[in-house]
Short mmCIF file of N, CA and C (backbone and C1' of nucleotides) in Angstrom, two decimals:
data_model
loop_
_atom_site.label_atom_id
_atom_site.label_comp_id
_atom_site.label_asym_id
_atom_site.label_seq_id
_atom_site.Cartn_x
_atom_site.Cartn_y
_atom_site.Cartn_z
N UNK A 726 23.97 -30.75 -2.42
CA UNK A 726 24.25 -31.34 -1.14
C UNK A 726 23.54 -30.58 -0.02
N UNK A 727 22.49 -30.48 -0.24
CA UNK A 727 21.25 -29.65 0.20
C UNK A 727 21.08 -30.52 1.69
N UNK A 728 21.00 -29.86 3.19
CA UNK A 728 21.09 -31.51 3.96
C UNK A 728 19.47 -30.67 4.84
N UNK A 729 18.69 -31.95 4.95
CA UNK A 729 17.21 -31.51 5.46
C UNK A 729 17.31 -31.50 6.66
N UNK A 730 16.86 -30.51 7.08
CA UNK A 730 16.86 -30.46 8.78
C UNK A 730 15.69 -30.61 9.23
N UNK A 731 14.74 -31.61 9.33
CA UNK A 731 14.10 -32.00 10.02
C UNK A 731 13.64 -31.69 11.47
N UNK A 732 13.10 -31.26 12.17
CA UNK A 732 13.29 -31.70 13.79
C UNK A 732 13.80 -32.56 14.05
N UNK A 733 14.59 -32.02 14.85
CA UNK A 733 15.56 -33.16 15.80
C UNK A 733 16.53 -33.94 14.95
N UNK A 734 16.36 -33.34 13.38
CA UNK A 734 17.55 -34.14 12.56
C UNK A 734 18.38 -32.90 11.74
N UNK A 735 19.72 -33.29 12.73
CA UNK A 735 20.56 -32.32 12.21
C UNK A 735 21.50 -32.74 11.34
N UNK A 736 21.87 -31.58 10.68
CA UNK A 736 22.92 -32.09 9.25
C UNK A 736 24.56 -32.99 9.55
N UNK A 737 24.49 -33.58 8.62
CA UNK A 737 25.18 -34.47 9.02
C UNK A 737 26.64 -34.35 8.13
N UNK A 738 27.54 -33.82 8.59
CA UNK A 738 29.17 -33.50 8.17
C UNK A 738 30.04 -34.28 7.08
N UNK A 739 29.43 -35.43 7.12
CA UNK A 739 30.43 -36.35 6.53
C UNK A 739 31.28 -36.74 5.15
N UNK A 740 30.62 -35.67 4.64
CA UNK A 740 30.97 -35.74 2.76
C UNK A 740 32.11 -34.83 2.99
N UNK A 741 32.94 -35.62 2.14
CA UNK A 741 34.69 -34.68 1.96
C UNK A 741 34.70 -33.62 1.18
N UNK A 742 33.66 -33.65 0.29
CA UNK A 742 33.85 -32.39 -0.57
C UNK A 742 32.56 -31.29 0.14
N UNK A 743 32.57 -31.16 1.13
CA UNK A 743 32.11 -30.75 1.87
C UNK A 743 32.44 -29.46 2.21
N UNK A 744 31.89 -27.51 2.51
CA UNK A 744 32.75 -26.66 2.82
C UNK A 744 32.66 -26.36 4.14
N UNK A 745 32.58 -27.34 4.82
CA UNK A 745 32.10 -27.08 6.29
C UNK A 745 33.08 -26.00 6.97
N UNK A 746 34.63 -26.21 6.92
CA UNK A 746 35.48 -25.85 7.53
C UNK A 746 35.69 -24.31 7.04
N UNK A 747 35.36 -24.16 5.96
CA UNK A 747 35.04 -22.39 5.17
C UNK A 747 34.15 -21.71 6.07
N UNK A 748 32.84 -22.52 5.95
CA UNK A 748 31.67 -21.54 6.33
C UNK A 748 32.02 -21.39 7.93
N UNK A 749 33.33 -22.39 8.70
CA UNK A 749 33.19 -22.00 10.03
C UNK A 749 34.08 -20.54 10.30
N UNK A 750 35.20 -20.95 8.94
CA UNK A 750 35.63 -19.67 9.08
C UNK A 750 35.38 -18.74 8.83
N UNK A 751 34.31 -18.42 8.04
CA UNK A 751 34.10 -17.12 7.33
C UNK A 751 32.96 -16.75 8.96
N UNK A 752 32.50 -17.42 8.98
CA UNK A 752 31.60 -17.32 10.26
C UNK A 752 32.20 -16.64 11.40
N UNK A 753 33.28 -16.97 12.11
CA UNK A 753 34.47 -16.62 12.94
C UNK A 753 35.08 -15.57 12.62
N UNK A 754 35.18 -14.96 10.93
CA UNK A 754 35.62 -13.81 10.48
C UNK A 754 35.13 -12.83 11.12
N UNK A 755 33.93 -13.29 11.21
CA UNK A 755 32.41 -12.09 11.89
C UNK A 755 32.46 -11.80 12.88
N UNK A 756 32.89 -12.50 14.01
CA UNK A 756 33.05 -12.31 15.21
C UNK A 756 33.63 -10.82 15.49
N UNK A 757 32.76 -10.13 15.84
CA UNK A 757 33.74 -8.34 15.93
C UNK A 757 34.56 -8.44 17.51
N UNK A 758 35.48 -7.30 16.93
CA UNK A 758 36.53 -6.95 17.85
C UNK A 758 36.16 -6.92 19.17
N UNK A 759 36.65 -7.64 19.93
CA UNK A 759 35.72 -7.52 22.04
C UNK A 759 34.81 -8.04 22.10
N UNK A 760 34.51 -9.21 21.08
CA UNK A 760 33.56 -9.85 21.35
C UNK A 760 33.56 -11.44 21.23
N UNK A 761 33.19 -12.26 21.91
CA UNK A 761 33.37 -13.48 21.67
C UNK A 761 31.85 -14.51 21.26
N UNK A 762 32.29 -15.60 20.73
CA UNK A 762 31.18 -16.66 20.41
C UNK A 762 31.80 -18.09 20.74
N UNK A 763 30.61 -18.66 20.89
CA UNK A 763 30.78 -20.30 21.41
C UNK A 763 30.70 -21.58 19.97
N UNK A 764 31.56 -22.37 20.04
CA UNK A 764 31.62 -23.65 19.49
C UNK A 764 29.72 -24.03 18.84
N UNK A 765 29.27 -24.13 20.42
CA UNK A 765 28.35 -24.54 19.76
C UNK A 765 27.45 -23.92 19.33
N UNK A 766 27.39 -22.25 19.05
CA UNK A 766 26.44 -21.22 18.69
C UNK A 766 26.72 -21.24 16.80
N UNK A 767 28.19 -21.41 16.85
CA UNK A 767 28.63 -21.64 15.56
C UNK A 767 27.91 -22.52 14.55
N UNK A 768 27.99 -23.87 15.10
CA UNK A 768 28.07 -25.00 14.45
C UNK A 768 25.89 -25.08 14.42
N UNK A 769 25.62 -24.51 15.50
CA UNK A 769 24.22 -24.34 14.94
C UNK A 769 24.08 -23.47 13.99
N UNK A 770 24.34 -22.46 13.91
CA UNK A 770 24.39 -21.37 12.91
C UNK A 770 24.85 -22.09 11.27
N UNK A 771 25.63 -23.06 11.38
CA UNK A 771 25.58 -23.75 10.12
C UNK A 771 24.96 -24.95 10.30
N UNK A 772 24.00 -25.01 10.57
CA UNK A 772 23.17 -26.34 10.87
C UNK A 772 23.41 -27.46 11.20
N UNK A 773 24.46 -27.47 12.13
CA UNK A 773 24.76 -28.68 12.84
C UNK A 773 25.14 -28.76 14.20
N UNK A 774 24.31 -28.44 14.41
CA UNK A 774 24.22 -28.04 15.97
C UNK A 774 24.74 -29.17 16.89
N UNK A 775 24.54 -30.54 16.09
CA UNK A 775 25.40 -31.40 17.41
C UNK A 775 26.84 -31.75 17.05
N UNK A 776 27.05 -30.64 16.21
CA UNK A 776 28.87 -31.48 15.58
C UNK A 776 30.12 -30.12 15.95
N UNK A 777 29.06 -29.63 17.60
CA UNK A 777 29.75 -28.30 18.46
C UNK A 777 31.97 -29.03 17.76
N UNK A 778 31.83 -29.97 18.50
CA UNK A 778 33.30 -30.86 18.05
C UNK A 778 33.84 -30.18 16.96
N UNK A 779 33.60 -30.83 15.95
CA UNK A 779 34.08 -30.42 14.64
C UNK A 779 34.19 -28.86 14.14
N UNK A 780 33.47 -28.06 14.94
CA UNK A 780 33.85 -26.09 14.93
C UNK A 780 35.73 -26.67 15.60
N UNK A 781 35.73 -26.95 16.33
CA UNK A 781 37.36 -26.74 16.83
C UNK A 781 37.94 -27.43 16.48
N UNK A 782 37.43 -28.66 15.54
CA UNK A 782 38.30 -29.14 15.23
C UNK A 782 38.89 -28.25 13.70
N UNK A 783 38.15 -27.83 13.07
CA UNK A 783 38.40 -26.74 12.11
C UNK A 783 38.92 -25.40 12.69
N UNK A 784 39.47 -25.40 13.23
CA UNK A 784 40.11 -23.94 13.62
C UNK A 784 41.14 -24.66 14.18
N UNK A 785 41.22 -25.87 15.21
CA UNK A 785 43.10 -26.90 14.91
C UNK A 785 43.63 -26.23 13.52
N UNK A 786 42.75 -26.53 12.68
CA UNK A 786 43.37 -26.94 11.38
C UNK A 786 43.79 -25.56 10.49
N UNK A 787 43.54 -24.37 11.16
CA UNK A 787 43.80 -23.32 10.82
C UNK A 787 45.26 -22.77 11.08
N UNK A 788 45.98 -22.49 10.05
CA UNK A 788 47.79 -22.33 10.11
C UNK A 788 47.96 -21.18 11.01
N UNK A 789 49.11 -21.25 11.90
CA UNK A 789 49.34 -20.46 12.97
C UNK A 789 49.54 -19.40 12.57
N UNK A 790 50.05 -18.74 11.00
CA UNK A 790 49.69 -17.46 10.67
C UNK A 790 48.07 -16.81 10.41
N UNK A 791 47.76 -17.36 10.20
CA UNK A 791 46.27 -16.99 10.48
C UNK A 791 45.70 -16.43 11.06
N UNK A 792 45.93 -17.94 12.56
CA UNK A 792 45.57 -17.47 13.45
C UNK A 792 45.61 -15.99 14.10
N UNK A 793 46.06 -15.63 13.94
CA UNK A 793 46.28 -13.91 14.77
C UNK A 793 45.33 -13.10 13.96
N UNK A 794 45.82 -13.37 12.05
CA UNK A 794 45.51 -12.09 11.37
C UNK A 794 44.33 -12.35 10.68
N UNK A 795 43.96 -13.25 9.90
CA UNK A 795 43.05 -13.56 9.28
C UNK A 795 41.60 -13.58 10.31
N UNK A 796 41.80 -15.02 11.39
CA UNK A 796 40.48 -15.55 11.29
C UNK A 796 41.07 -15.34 13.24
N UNK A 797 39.93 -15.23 14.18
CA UNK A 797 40.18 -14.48 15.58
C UNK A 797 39.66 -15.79 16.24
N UNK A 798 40.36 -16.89 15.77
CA UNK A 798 40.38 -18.01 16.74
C UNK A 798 40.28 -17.89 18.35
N UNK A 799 41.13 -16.80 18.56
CA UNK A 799 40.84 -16.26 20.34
C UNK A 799 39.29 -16.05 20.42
N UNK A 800 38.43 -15.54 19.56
CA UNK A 800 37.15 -15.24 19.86
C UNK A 800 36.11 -16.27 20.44
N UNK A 801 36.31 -17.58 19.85
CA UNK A 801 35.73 -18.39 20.40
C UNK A 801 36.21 -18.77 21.90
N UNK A 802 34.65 -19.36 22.06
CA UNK A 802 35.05 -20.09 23.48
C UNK A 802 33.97 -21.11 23.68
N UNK A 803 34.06 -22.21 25.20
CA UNK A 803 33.03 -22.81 24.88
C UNK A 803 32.05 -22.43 25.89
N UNK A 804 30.69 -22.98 26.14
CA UNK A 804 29.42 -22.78 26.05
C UNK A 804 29.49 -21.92 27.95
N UNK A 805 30.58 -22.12 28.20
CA UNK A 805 30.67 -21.44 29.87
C UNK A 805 31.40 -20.02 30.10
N UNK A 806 32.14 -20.43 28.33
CA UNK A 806 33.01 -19.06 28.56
C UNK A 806 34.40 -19.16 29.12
N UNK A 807 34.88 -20.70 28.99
CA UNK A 807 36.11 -21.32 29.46
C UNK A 807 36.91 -20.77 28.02
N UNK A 808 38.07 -20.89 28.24
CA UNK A 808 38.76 -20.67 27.14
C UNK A 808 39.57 -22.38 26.96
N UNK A 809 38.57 -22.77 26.20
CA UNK A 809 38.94 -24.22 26.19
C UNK A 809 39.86 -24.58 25.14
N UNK A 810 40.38 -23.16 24.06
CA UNK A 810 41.12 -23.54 23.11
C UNK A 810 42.70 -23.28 23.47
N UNK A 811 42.78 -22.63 24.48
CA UNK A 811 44.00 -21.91 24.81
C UNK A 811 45.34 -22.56 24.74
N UNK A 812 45.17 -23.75 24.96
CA UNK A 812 46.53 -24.97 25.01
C UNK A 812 47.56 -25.09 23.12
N UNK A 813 46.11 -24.61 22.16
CA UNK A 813 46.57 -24.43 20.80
C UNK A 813 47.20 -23.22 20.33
N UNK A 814 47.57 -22.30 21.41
CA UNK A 814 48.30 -21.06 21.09
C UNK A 814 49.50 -21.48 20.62
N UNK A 815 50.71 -20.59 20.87
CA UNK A 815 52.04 -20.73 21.02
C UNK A 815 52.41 -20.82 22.63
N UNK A 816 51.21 -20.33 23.13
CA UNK A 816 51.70 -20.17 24.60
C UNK A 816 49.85 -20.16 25.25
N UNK A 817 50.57 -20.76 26.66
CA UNK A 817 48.83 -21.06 27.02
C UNK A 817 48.28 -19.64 27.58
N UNK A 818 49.08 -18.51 27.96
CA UNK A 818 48.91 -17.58 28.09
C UNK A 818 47.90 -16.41 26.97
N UNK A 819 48.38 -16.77 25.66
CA UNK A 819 48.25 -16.19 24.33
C UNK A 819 46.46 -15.80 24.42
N UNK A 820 46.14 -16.76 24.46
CA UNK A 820 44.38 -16.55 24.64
C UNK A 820 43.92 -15.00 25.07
N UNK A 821 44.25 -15.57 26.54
CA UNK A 821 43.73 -14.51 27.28
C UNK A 821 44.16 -12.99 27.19
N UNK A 822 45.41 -12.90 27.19
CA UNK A 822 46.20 -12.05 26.75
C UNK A 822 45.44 -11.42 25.22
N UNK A 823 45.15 -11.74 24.50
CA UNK A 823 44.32 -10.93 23.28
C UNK A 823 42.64 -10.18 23.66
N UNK A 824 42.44 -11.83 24.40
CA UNK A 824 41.10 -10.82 24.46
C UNK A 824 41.00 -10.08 25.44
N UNK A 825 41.93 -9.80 26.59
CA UNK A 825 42.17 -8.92 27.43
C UNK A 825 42.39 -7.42 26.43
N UNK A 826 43.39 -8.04 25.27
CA UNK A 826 43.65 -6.94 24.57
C UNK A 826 42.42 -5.95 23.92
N UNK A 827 41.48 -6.89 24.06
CA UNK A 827 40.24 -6.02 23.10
C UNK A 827 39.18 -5.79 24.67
N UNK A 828 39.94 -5.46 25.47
CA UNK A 828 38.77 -5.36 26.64
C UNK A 828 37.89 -6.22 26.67
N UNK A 829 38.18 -7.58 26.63
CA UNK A 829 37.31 -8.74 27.19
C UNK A 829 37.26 -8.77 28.63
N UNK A 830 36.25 -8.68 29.50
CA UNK A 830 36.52 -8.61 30.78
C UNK A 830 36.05 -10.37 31.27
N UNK A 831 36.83 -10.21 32.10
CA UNK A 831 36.66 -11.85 32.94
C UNK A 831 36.36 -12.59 34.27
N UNK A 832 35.75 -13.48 34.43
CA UNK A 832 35.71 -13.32 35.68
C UNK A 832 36.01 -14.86 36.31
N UNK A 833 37.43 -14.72 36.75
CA UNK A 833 38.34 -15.91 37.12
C UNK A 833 38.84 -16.42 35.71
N UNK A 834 38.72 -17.27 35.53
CA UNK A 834 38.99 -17.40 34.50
C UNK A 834 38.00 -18.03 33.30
N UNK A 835 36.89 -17.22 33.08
CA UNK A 835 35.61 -17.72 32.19
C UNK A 835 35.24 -16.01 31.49
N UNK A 836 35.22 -16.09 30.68
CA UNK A 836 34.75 -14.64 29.83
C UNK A 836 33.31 -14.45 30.42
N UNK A 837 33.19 -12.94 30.80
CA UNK A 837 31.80 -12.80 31.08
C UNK A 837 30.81 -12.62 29.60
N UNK A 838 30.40 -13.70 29.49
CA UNK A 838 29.42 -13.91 28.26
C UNK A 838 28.20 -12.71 28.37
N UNK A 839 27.54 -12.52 29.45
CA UNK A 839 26.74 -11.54 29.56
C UNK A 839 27.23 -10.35 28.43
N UNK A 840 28.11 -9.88 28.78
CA UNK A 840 28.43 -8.87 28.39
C UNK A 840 29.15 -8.63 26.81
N UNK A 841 29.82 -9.90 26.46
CA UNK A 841 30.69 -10.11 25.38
C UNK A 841 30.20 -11.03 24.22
N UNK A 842 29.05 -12.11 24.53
CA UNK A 842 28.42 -12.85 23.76
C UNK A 842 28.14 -12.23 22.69
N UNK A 843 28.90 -12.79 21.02
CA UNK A 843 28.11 -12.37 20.07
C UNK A 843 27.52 -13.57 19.48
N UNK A 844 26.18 -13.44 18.89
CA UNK A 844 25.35 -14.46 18.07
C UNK A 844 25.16 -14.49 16.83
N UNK A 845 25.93 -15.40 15.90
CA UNK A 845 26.02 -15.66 14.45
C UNK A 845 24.71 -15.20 13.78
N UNK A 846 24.33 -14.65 13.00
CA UNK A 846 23.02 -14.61 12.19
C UNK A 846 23.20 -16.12 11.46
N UNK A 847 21.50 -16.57 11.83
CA UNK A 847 21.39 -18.45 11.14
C UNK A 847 21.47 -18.10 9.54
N UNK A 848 22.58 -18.73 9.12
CA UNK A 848 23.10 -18.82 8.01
C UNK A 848 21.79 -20.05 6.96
N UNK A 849 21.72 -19.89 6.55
CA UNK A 849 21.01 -20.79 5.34
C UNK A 849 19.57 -21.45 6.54
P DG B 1241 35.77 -52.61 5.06
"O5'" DG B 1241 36.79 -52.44 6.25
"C5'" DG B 1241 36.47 -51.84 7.39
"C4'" DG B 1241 36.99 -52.66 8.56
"C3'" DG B 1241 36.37 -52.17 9.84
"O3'" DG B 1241 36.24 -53.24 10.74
"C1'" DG B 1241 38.69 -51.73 9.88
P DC B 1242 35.25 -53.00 11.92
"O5'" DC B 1242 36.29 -52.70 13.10
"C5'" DC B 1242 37.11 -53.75 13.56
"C4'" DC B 1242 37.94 -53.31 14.74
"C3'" DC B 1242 37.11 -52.62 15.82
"O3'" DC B 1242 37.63 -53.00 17.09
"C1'" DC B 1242 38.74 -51.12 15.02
P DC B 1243 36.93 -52.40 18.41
"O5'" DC B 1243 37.94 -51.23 18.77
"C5'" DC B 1243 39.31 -51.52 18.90
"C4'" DC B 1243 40.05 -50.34 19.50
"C3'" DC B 1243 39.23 -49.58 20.54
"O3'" DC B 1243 40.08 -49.27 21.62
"C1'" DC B 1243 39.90 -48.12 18.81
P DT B 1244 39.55 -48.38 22.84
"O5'" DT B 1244 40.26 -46.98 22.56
"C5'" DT B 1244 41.66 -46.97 22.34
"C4'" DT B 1244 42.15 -45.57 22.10
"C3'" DT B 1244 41.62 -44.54 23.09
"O3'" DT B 1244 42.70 -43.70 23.46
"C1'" DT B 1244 41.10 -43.87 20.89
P DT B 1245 42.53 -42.75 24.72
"O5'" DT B 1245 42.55 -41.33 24.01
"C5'" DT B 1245 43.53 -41.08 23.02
"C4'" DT B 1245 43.13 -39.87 22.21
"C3'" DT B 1245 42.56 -38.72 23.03
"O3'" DT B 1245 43.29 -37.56 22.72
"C1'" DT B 1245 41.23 -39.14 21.14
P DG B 1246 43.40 -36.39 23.77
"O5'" DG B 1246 41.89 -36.09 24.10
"C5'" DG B 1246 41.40 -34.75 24.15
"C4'" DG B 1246 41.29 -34.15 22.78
"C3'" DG B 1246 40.39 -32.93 22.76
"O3'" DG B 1246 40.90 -31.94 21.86
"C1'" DG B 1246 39.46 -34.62 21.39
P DA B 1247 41.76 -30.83 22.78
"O5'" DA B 1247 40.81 -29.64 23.23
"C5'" DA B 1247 40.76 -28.66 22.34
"C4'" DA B 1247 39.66 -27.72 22.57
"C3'" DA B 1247 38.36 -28.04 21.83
"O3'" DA B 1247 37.30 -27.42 22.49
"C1'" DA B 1247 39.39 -26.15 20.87
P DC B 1248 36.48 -28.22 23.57
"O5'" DC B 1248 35.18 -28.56 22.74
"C5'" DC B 1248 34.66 -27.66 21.78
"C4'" DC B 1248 33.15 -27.83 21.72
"C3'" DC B 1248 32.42 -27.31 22.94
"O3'" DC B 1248 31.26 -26.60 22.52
"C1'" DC B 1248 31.88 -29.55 22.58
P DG B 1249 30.34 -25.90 23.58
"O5'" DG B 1249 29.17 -26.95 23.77
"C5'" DG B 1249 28.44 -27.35 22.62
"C4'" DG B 1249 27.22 -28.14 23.01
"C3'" DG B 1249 26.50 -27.60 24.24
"O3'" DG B 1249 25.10 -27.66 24.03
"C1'" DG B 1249 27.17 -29.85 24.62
P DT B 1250 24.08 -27.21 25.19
"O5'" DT B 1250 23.24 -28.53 25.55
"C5'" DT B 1250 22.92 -29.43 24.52
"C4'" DT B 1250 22.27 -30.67 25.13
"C3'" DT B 1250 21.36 -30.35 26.31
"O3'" DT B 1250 20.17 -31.11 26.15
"C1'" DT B 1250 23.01 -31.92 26.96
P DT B 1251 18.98 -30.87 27.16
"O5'" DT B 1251 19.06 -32.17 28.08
"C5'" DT B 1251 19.47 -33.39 27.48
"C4'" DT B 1251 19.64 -34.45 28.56
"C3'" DT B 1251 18.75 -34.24 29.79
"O3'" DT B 1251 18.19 -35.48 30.15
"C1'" DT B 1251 21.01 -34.43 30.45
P DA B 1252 17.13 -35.59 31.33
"O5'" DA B 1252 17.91 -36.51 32.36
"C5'" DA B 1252 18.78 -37.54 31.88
"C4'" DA B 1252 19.48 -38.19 33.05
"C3'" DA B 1252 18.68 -38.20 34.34
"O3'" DA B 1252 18.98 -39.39 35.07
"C1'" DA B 1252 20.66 -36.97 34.67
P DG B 1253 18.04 -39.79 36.32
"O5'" DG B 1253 19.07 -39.79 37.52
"C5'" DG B 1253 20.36 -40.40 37.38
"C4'" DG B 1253 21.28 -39.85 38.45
"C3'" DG B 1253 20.61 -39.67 39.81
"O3'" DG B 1253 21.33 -40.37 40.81
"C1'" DG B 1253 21.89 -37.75 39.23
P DA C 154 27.56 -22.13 40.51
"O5'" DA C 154 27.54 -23.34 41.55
"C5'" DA C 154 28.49 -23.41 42.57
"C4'" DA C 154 29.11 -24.77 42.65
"C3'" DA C 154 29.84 -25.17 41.37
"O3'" DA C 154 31.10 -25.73 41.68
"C1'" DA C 154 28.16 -26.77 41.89
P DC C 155 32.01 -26.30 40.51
"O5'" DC C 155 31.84 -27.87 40.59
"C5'" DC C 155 31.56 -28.50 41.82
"C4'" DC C 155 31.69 -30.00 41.68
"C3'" DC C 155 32.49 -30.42 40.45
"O3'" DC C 155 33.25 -31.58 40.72
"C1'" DC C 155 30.26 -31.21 40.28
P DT C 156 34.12 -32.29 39.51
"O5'" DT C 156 33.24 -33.56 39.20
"C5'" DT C 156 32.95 -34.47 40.25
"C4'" DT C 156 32.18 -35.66 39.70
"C3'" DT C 156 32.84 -36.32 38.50
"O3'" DT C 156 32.89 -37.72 38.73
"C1'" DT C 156 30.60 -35.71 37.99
P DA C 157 33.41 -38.72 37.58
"O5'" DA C 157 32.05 -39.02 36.81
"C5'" DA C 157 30.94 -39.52 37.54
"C4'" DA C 157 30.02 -40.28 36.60
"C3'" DA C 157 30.74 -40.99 35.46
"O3'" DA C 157 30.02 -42.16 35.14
"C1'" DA C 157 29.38 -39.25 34.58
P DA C 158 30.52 -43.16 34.00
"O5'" DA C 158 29.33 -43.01 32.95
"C5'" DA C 158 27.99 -42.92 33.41
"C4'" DA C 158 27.06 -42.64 32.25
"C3'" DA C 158 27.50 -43.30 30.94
"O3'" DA C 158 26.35 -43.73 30.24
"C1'" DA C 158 27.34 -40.97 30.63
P DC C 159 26.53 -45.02 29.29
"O5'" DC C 159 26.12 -44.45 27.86
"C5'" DC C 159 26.65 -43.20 27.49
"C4'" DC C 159 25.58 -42.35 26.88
"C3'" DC C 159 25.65 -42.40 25.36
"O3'" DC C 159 24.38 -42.32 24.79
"C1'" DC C 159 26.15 -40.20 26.13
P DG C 160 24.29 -42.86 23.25
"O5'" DG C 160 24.49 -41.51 22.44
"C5'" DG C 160 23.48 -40.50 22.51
"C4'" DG C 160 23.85 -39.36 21.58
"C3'" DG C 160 24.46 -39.83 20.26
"O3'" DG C 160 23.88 -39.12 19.18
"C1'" DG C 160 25.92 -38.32 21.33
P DC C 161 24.31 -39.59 17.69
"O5'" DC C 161 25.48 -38.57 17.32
"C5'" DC C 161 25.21 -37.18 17.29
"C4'" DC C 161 26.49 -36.40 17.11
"C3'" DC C 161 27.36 -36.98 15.99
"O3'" DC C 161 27.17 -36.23 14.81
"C1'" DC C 161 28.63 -36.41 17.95
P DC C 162 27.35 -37.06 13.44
"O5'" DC C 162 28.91 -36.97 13.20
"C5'" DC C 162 29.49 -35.70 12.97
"C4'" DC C 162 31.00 -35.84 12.85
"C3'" DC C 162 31.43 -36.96 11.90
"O3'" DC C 162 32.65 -36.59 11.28
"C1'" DC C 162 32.40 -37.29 13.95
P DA C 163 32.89 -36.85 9.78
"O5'" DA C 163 34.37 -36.28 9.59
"C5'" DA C 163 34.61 -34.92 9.90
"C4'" DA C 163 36.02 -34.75 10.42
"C3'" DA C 163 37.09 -35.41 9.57
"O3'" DA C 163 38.24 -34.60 9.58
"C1'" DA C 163 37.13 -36.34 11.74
P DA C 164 39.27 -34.66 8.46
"O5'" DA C 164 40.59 -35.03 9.24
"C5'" DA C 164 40.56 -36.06 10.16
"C4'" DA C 164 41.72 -35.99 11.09
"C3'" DA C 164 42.93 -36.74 10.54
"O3'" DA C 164 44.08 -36.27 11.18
"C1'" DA C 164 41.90 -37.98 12.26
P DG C 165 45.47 -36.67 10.57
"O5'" DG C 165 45.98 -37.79 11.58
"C5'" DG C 165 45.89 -37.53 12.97
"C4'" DG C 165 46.40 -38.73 13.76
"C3'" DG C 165 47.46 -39.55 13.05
"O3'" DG C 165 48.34 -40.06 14.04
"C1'" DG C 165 45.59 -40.89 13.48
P DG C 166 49.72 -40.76 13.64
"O5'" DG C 166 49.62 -42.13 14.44
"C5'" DG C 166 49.11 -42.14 15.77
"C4'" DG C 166 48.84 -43.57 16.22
"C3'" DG C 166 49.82 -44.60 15.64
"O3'" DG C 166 50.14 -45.55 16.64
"C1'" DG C 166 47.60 -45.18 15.06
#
DNA sequence: GCCTTGACGTTAG
DNA sequence: ACTAACGCCAAGG
């Protein structure tokens, strides 16, 4: 299930037996401590750069124990540095509150990417 | 099946 | 700097 990336033709998600939702997590595993990455830095990094969507929608789908310990769902953010996932905490607070915890610094309320941006190595 | 809804991103105005 | 229109595609109703 080899998918050709062409110029301008990106891989296309749609097969169920598919490990899309693995490789986003193992991807997200990577994300080191105080540092954050974007939706759509991800989803290019596994060659699908226009299916930014479907990175969050796979981390929804990640069990609220997890979330904390396993896989650093707080790490992501999207392409401005909004914390656009924050409403899927337990609390809309929860977000910020972690990556404050790892000295994420901010400015209003958008992560300063300058400083905190990490970039996936392109996977396959 | 059709339609709507998103933890998104680009482009145009 | 802000809005609107698309493109994207898995789920749920």
């Amino acid at each position: 299930m080899k998918m050709i990336v062409a110029e301008g033709c990106t891989y296309n998600i749609k097969r169920r037996d598919d490990d899309f939702y693995e490789r986003v997590y193992n991807l997200v595993k990577q994300i080191p401590f105080g540092r954050v990455s974007t939706y759509g830095l991800i989803a290019e990094a596994l060659g699908a750069k226009s299916s930014a969507r479907m990175v969050g929608w796979a981390l929804n789908a990640v069990p609220l124990s997890d979330r904390q310990y396993e896989i650093p769902c707080h790490r992501v953010v999207n392409r401005l540095g909004e914390l656009s996932g924050k409403l899927h905490f337990e609390t809309p607070t929860i977000m910020r509150e972690m990556l404050e915890a790892e000295d994420v610094e901010f400015t209003g309320d958008t992560v300063n990417l300058e400083k905190h941006l990490w970039k996936p190595a392109f996977s396959e």
